[in-house]
Amino acid sequence: MKDDLAKLIDQIDAARLSRRGFMGGVAAVGALATMRAPAFAADPNKGGTLKLGLGGGETTDTMDPGLSDSPVPFSVGRQWGDTIVNVTPGGEIEMRLAESMSSDPEGKVWTFNIRQGVKFHDGSDMTVDDVVATFKRHSDENSKSGALGIMKGIADIKADGNAVVFTLTDGNADLPYLLSDYHLIVQPKGGVDNPNAAIGTGPYKVVSVDPGVRYAFEKNADDWDTTRGHYDAVEILVINDATARTSALQSGQVHMINRIDPKVAKLLARAPGVEVKNVSGRGHYVFIMHTDTAPFDNNDLRLALKFAINRVEMVDKILDGYGGVGNDTPINAAYPLFSQAAPQRVYDIEKAKEHYAASGHDGSPIELIVADTAFPGAVDAAALFQQSAEAAGIPLVIKRVPDDGYWSDVWNVKPFCASYWGGRPVQDQMWSTAYLSTADWNDTKFKREDVDALILQARSETDVAVRTELYGKIYKIVNEEGGVICPMFNDFIDAHSDKVAGWIENPNYEMSGGFASSTTWFA
Amino acid sequence: MHPVIKLVAQRLALGLLLLFAASVLIFIGTQILPGDVAQSILGQSATPQSLANLRAELGLDVPAPVRYFNWLAGIMHGDLGKALTNGQDIATAMGKRLGNTLFLASCAAVIAVPAAILLGLIAVRYQGRWPDRVISTITLATVSVPEFLLGYIAVYFLSVQLRWFPSLATVYDGMTFGEKLYAVSMPVLVLVLVVLGHMMRMTRAAILNVMQSAYVETAELKGLRKFTIIARHAFPNAIAPVVNVVMINLAYLVVGVVVVEVVFVYPGMGQYLVDHVSKRDVPVVQACGLVFAAVYIGLNLVADVVSILANPRLRHPK
């Protein structure tokens, strides 16, 4: 098995194998491993203090899971809290604080049976009332919860014995995926009295909190799930500077780090004692055009711009190969029910010229607004776009603006700018967040009744084949007529020291979906 | 009244006035920042509903002058208010950060100030000869390299390669004094290198200036050792400009080290301020601004007072 892996790595070195091929190969090697040595991963070591060096935390962070909106609060929540269900790396629903679930045929009434005998960190029992109160807090119109938007379609939440019953306004086959959202940590009495208490049912208890600096946790001895949490203690150190993060890992002061710049990932992978982990996710970088504003209300001009961008070059130069090529839709193969309903669009100067001529654009410069905060490398990406468009005779001008105020004054306001999406666990959520006429974040102002109807129809459709076909239709429409130019999907790139074993690749989010401290152990 | 007391009292009054003016500027400055606090707090995840809720909660509907006087009255009572973003008491949260910053600054100053003055004296003693040239070249070089680059070079060699010192300078409650000293060793090293050159050059220049005086020649003719002349006769007369430059560097160590804090992940005031600026947490930004202004004004006051006291003509009026 060792030899197989070495062979794959050699092939990578010789660049004979694409990354997808490598992943397939690794899966095969992994399958062999399980056949030959079934107990390989079954016996993790216990003990030790795991130190995580994470970027994306600030002094202003709170412990309220509802307000969690950046990587450090996300990872902190994963230490002390649990949601009722999770999404596995394979995209399946996994029961956590719920034991089982069922729904009526229309997907309108959902019942989740809550696990009994689970204790909160303060020793009290976790009950169905706590779960109901949690969901009610996050769905309150006055709540500032980041999950408020995804709770919108829920008309009623009530307890029924040991079960929580959700009644939706319209059927939604994806409700369990929505309820896996990381904001929705079950807290005693829903956390209404004290949202910042950080008392949950997770694998580690909070010991000390210093926002933007350091969080300390100790093992929860009464953890209901005995298969996770192998460390005695976990520390999260906030390291926002990327260079400081990598040097902390290299000097052995931390065991895991997140958010590695693609430009240094290859170099870091060569450093001794360090393993770089990248997994292609659903996050994507975009250039967005408002389809209701001239000149972008002309589909020929939109197509001209879509043909005038060199996606392969972007993945190579902006992501250093750590990512996948986009196809002007927000969906890629990382989503369940994906089908390639439109051919991969490539850089085609002739077609770009053709559509540009057909659009009848007067030749005045088209202004693309960009800031560093739009996505890592956004300014460079805009420059590449400008050059590839110029070759097709399309005059793009780049207007670079400060990061300050970008998300309030430019994104969703100006007709053509750079942005990013973190991706969503399921297609319905991605389409309904940004491509439904009524969505707040419809940042391409793509308002089409047929697309709205397809999204809603797919949402309550329980036949998988039909649903896949419906999503394919939306994919094709957005690819051909939408306002989004999506050149690339970015990887999550994390790294850990070779002292750590048991890392599971999880495309849902960075740090193995936030569960790195739950599933790994010291080798 | 003794003229020295009068002069010092004048300086103090002027300092307070300056601080008051700074508070007005800080308040105006934070009011004209672009963007909206509520929008910044919620970021990309803002919805109109959550924005409206947050604005109402923050009391952003009260007119600015009213907010200024409320704020000033609060400060007079030692109440800096609560952070908008996480509801923490600013005085408590900032107190801890200020403590960290002062700890780092003092560690650096304790090494840098005596070292700079001693090196300055040595440079004058061997003026134009190799010790002077070596000292001048090295300190000029370290002062010319940007501090973050110095930091990264130090991290690469001392932390990653040799593993002598930690690259992370995170300090937290529960660490012993020794552990804290070890944790800050790298940022202290960098800060010392950054401020050493300026203070050493100024010491050297000020003393050389005095060395032209007739009484130094007299001392030489008396047969005193060169170093004794410099330390006993020249240095006391050069103290005013030296104290000035020392104080400017001390002020820099307190208010200007955000880059070093970021490189070594040190939880000081700079990082605290930057985090809150990016979230438009106005009360915290105002409080930090005021503390920084107070430190700057205070240290410059000290420099002024020391210069006054070091002047014999003012100490012994006819």
Tab-separated table of N, CA and C in Angstrom, chain A residues 151-157 166-169:
chain	number	residue	atom	x	y	z
A	151	MET	N	-33.949	29.858	8.386
A	151	MET	CA	-35.075	29.434	9.223
A	151	MET	C	-36.392	30.007	8.697
A	152	LYS	N	-36.288	30.868	7.699
A	152	LYS	CA	-37.470	31.611	7.205
A	152	LYS	C	-38.628	30.735	6.780
A	153	GLY	N	-38.343	29.600	6.102
A	153	GLY	CA	-39.413	28.772	5.560
A	153	GLY	C	-40.123	27.919	6.596
A	154	ILE	N	-39.705	28.051	7.878
A	154	ILE	CA	-40.305	27.213	8.921
A	154	ILE	C	-41.450	27.977	9.568
A	155	ALA	N	-42.657	27.409	9.467
A	155	ALA	CA	-43.828	28.113	9.984
A	155	ALA	C	-44.018	27.834	11.463
A	156	ASP	N	-43.666	26.621	11.895
A	156	ASP	CA	-43.946	26.270	13.284
A	156	ASP	C	-42.935	25.233	13.776
A	157	ILE	N	-42.498	25.418	15.055
A	157	ILE	CA	-41.594	24.453	15.679
A	157	ILE	C	-42.241	24.063	16.992
A	166	PHE	N	-41.175	20.143	12.909
A	166	PHE	CA	-41.104	21.382	12.128
A	166	PHE	C	-42.214	21.346	11.079
A	167	THR	N	-43.011	22.397	11.012
A	167	THR	CA	-43.996	22.512	9.941
A	167	THR	C	-43.538	23.640	9.028
A	168	LEU	N	-43.382	23.321	7.750
A	168	LEU	CA	-42.853	24.314	6.811
A	168	LEU	C	-43.979	24.955	6.020
A	169	THR	N	-43.718	26.156	5.512
A	169	THR	CA	-44.724	26.804	4.673
A	169	THR	C	-44.835	26.078	3.337
